[in-house]
């Protein structure tokens, strides 16, 4: 049998382990996930190992960040496989609480981040970032790590987390982890498992469309025009619809009219019942 990593399920047990590590003088890192781990998640564990010598990977499919009609019930839950995958990384412990441990009866609080969380994903998924900010605040307070890492795959999420960690003076360093792609360029995601073979082929054109947009914007094409052409390319490749393709300031996420600084393109497109997210840096020449 392959080795699997130890797991704790209660906040008290987590704190006991972390207390022991602290007494031994270790630094602590946290990698929050919803499980169904892939090589994108594992890259975060390896990246944080440069800053922390004990690493907690949390696995919790957080109900409060899913809207009505979203995929909470069918979200893949693969804890046994996840723990086996983590055994070959520098991870030390899995924290896998259940919903009652995270949201006991009577739970009534919410972390709401203004501004940056209201655009793009926030505008299309009301309450989503409240759910993310609330659960991430709880995880940070439960584990009290020195450092926590979040992937650039969810670029707006990372920006929202940086905002409230700074606003609330939470004493933790937030690291961003590089977006990891499959060999054909599709951003690795637990939700890729929902795609049929045919949809999977269409999905691979997402990265191509964003690369083309990036080249056009760098070569001086009008940004609105380049966004429009990227949407058209996605639809003609076989995507069902495009929620947005937006070239924005990489920190404020405000729309940009000109490439007068480095930028980021954030995009979401749908194929079958699946919503795919991607993003890419657009560096000013
Ligand atoms: P999730 O389990 O999908 O909520 O993701 C947990 C963490 O892994 C988040 O910080 C994500 O941004 C990050 N992540 C997911 N997919 C990737 C990827 N392809 N590359 C880098 N980080 C990722």
mmCIF file of N, CA, C and O and ligand atoms in Angstrom, residues 32-35 38 40-41 43-44 75 149-154 157 177-180 187-190, ligand 1:
data_model
loop_
_atom_site.group_PDB
_atom_site.id
_atom_site.type_symbol
_atom_site.label_atom_id
_atom_site.label_comp_id
_atom_site.label_asym_id
_atom_site.label_seq_id
_atom_site.Cartn_x
_atom_site.Cartn_y
_atom_site.Cartn_z
ATOM 1 N N UNK A 32 -4.433 26.190 1.209
ATOM 2 C CA UNK A 32 -5.864 25.874 1.193
ATOM 3 C C UNK A 32 -6.317 25.308 -0.152
ATOM 4 O O UNK A 32 -5.969 25.849 -1.208
ATOM 5 N N UNK A 33 -7.091 24.224 -0.122
ATOM 6 C CA UNK A 33 -7.627 23.633 -1.355
ATOM 7 C C UNK A 33 -9.026 23.084 -1.083
ATOM 8 O O UNK A 33 -9.428 22.918 0.070
ATOM 9 N N UNK A 34 -9.701 22.745 -2.186
ATOM 10 C CA UNK A 34 -10.967 22.021 -2.070
ATOM 11 C C UNK A 34 -10.768 20.560 -2.467
ATOM 12 O O UNK A 34 -11.736 19.846 -2.745
ATOM 13 N N UNK A 35 -9.520 20.119 -2.522
ATOM 14 C CA UNK A 35 -9.255 18.715 -2.843
ATOM 15 C C UNK A 35 -9.325 18.436 -4.336
ATOM 16 O O UNK A 35 -9.214 19.350 -5.149
ATOM 17 N N UNK A 38 -4.508 18.097 -8.192
ATOM 18 C CA UNK A 38 -3.794 17.862 -9.455
ATOM 19 C C UNK A 38 -2.428 18.534 -9.347
ATOM 20 O O UNK A 38 -2.100 19.112 -8.294
ATOM 21 N N UNK A 40 -1.291 21.243 -10.378
ATOM 22 C CA UNK A 40 -1.321 22.663 -10.006
ATOM 23 C C UNK A 40 -1.272 22.827 -8.489
ATOM 24 O O UNK A 40 -0.482 23.622 -7.951
ATOM 25 N N UNK A 41 -2.103 22.055 -7.789
ATOM 26 C CA UNK A 41 -2.092 22.119 -6.323
ATOM 27 C C UNK A 41 -0.733 21.669 -5.776
ATOM 28 O O UNK A 41 -0.190 22.272 -4.845
ATOM 29 N N UNK A 43 2.110 21.837 -7.075
ATOM 30 C CA UNK A 43 3.157 22.848 -7.294
ATOM 31 C C UNK A 43 3.132 23.899 -6.184
ATOM 32 O O UNK A 43 4.167 24.453 -5.824
ATOM 33 N N UNK A 44 1.939 24.171 -5.644
ATOM 34 C CA UNK A 44 1.852 25.146 -4.539
ATOM 35 C C UNK A 44 2.556 24.587 -3.297
ATOM 36 O O UNK A 44 3.220 25.319 -2.561
ATOM 37 N N UNK A 75 -19.136 18.320 -6.926
ATOM 38 C CA UNK A 75 -17.702 18.642 -6.911
ATOM 39 C C UNK A 75 -16.921 17.373 -6.504
ATOM 40 O O UNK A 75 -17.290 16.703 -5.534
ATOM 41 N N UNK A 149 -0.270 30.082 0.611
ATOM 42 C CA UNK A 149 -0.098 30.233 -0.838
ATOM 43 C C UNK A 149 -1.416 29.976 -1.572
ATOM 44 O O UNK A 149 -2.179 29.083 -1.198
ATOM 45 N N UNK A 150 -1.642 30.794 -2.602
ATOM 46 C CA UNK A 150 -2.837 30.684 -3.445
ATOM 47 C C UNK A 150 -2.395 30.793 -4.897
ATOM 48 O O UNK A 150 -1.489 31.565 -5.220
ATOM 49 N N UNK A 151 -3.046 30.044 -5.782
ATOM 50 C CA UNK A 151 -2.605 29.993 -7.172
ATOM 51 C C UNK A 151 -3.059 31.196 -7.985
ATOM 52 O O UNK A 151 -4.156 31.727 -7.782
ATOM 53 N N UNK A 152 -2.226 31.590 -8.934
ATOM 54 C CA UNK A 152 -2.612 32.645 -9.876
ATOM 55 C C UNK A 152 -3.683 32.155 -10.839
ATOM 56 O O UNK A 152 -4.257 32.940 -11.577
ATOM 57 N N UNK A 153 -3.938 30.862 -10.856
ATOM 58 C CA UNK A 153 -5.057 30.319 -11.638
ATOM 59 C C UNK A 153 -6.346 31.076 -11.305
ATOM 60 O O UNK A 153 -7.143 31.382 -12.185
ATOM 61 N N UNK A 154 -6.564 31.328 -10.003
ATOM 62 C CA UNK A 154 -7.728 32.092 -9.558
ATOM 63 C C UNK A 154 -7.222 33.492 -9.210
ATOM 64 O O UNK A 154 -7.058 33.840 -8.042
ATOM 65 N N UNK A 157 -9.260 35.881 -7.054
ATOM 66 C CA UNK A 157 -9.305 35.354 -5.683
ATOM 67 C C UNK A 157 -8.036 35.725 -4.919
ATOM 68 O O UNK A 157 -8.087 36.162 -3.761
ATOM 69 N N UNK A 177 1.144 31.522 -6.429
ATOM 70 C CA UNK A 177 1.778 30.387 -7.122
ATOM 71 C C UNK A 177 1.479 30.459 -8.614
ATOM 72 O O UNK A 177 0.343 30.742 -9.010
ATOM 73 N N UNK A 178 2.500 30.212 -9.423
ATOM 74 C CA UNK A 178 2.364 30.254 -10.891
ATOM 75 C C UNK A 178 1.226 29.356 -11.382
ATOM 76 O O UNK A 178 1.045 28.244 -10.863
ATOM 77 N N UNK A 179 0.514 29.826 -12.394
ATOM 78 C CA UNK A 179 -0.559 29.017 -13.004
ATOM 79 C C UNK A 179 0.061 27.825 -13.749
ATOM 80 O O UNK A 179 0.884 28.010 -14.646
ATOM 81 N N UNK A 180 -0.354 26.634 -13.386
ATOM 82 C CA UNK A 180 0.180 25.409 -14.008
ATOM 83 C C UNK A 180 -0.812 24.923 -15.082
ATOM 84 O O UNK A 180 -2.019 24.866 -14.844
ATOM 85 N N UNK A 187 -5.384 25.300 -18.561
ATOM 86 C CA UNK A 187 -5.071 25.491 -17.137
ATOM 87 C C UNK A 187 -5.550 24.266 -16.350
ATOM 88 O O UNK A 187 -6.708 23.855 -16.499
ATOM 89 N N UNK A 188 -4.660 23.680 -15.545
ATOM 90 C CA UNK A 188 -5.062 22.515 -14.739
ATOM 91 C C UNK A 188 -6.163 22.937 -13.771
ATOM 92 O O UNK A 188 -6.077 24.001 -13.148
ATOM 93 N N UNK A 189 -7.208 22.129 -13.668
ATOM 94 C CA UNK A 189 -8.336 22.448 -12.783
ATOM 95 C C UNK A 189 -9.066 21.177 -12.402
ATOM 96 O O UNK A 189 -9.212 20.265 -13.240
ATOM 97 N N UNK A 190 -9.550 21.122 -11.160
ATOM 98 C CA UNK A 190 -10.340 19.961 -10.728
ATOM 99 C C UNK A 190 -11.577 19.822 -11.603
ATOM 100 O O UNK A 190 -12.086 18.722 -11.812
HETATM 101 P P1 LIG B 1 -9.146 24.786 -5.544
HETATM 102 O O1 LIG B 1 -9.007 23.498 -4.853
HETATM 103 O O2 LIG B 1 -9.480 24.653 -6.996
HETATM 104 O O3 LIG B 1 -10.000 25.770 -4.819
HETATM 105 O O4 LIG B 1 -7.700 25.421 -5.567
HETATM 106 C C1 LIG B 1 -6.911 25.464 -4.410
HETATM 107 C C2 LIG B 1 -5.725 26.329 -4.708
HETATM 108 O O5 LIG B 1 -4.996 25.796 -5.804
HETATM 109 C C3 LIG B 1 -6.119 27.771 -5.105
HETATM 110 O O6 LIG B 1 -5.181 28.674 -4.534
HETATM 111 C C4 LIG B 1 -6.006 27.717 -6.606
HETATM 112 O O7 LIG B 1 -5.747 28.980 -7.187
HETATM 113 C C5 LIG B 1 -4.817 26.784 -6.790
HETATM 114 N N1 LIG B 1 -4.813 26.197 -8.109
HETATM 115 C C6 LIG B 1 -5.805 25.498 -8.717
HETATM 116 N N2 LIG B 1 -5.452 25.165 -9.974
HETATM 117 C C7 LIG B 1 -4.212 25.677 -10.175
HETATM 118 C C8 LIG B 1 -3.303 25.696 -11.278
HETATM 119 N N3 LIG B 1 -3.615 25.142 -12.437
HETATM 120 N N4 LIG B 1 -2.117 26.318 -11.124
HETATM 121 C C9 LIG B 1 -1.807 26.918 -9.948
HETATM 122 N N5 LIG B 1 -2.606 26.935 -8.877
HETATM 123 C C10 LIG B 1 -3.798 26.329 -8.981
#
